[in-house]
XYZ file of C-alpha atoms in Angstrom:
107
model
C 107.185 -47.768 -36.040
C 109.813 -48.067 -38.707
C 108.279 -50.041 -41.858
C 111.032 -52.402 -41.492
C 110.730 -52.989 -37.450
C 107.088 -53.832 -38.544
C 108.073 -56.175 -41.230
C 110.070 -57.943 -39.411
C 108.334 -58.205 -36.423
C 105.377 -59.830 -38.679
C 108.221 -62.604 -39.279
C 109.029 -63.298 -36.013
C 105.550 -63.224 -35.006
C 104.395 -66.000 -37.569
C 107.412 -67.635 -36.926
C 107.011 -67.924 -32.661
C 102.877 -69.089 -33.542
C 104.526 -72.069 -35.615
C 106.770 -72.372 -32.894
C 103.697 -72.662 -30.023
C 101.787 -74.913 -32.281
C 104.746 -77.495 -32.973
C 105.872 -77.012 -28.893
C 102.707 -76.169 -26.871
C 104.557 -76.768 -23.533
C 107.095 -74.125 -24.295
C 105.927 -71.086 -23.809
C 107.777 -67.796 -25.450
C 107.074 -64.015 -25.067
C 107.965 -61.151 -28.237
C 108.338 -58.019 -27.506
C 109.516 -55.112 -29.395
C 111.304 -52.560 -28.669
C 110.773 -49.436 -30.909
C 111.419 -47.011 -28.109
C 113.836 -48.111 -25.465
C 116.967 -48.521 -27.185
C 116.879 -44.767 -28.611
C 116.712 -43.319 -25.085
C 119.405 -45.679 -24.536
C 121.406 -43.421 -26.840
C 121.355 -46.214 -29.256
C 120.397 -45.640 -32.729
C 118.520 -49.125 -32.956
C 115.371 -50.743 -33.132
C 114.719 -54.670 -31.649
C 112.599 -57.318 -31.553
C 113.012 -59.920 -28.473
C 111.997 -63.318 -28.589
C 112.002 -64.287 -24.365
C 111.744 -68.373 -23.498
C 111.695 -67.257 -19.368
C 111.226 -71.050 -18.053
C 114.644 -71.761 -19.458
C 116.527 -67.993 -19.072
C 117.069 -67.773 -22.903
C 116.398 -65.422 -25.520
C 117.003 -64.000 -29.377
C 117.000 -60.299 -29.628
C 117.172 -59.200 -33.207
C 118.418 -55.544 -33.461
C 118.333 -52.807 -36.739
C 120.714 -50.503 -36.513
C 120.049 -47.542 -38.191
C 123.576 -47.596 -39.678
C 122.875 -50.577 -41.567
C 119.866 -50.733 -42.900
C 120.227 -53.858 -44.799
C 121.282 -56.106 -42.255
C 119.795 -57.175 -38.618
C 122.382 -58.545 -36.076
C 120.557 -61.425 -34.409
C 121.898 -62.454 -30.652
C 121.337 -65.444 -28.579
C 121.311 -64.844 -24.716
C 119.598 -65.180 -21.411
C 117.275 -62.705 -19.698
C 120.473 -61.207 -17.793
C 122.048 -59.805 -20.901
C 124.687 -62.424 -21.598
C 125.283 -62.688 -25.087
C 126.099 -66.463 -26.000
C 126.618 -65.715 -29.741
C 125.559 -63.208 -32.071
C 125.677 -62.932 -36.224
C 124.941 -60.926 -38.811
C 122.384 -61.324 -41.245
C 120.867 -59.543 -44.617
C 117.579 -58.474 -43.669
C 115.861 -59.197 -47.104
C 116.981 -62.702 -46.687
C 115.581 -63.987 -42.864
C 112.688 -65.870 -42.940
C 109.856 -67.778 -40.783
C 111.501 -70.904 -41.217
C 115.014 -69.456 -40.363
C 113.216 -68.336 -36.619
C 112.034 -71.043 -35.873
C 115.088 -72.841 -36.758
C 116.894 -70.495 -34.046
C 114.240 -71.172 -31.706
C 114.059 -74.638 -31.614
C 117.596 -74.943 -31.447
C 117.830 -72.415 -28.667
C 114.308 -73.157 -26.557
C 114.562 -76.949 -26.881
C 118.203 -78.271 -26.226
């Protein structure tokens, strides 16, 4: 795993336990996605963030083209990108995840 696939999974991680512990009755799933995407043909690594009892989820994906930055997307399980932006990786933090998933897992 890239170092900075790990790091930021470690983010996201910390960030969907804060998450559970401030919403106990919504229940979210991480997964990452280190391999999949490259036999895609896609030069990328992602993290998902899956909230299945409402069909929504953040997928945050590195391209390997730009290292610095992480493009983060909010959809639903079928693919269906609702919005997506692009951030500098140095700068996302716990509190910025959990700030996406409240807004996106609770309204």
């Amino acid at each position: 795993m890239k170092e900075t696939l790990k790091e930021l999974s470690e983010i996201v991680a910390q960030a969907n336990d804060i998450f559970f512990e401030r919403n106990k009755s919504v229940d979210t799933l991480m997964g990452i996605m280190d391999k999949t995407l490259r036999k895609q043909g896609m030069e990328a690594d992602a993290i998902t963030i899956d909230c299945i009892a409402i069909n929504k989820k953040i997928v945050l994906v590195l391209h390997d083209s730009k290292p610095d930055l992480v493009d983060i997307a909010l959809g639903d399980k079928a693919g269906v990108v609702h919005s997506s932006s692009e951030h500098v990786l140095k700068d996302v933090n716990i509190a910025q995840i959990i700030a996406m998933m409240e807004e996106n897992f609770l309204n």
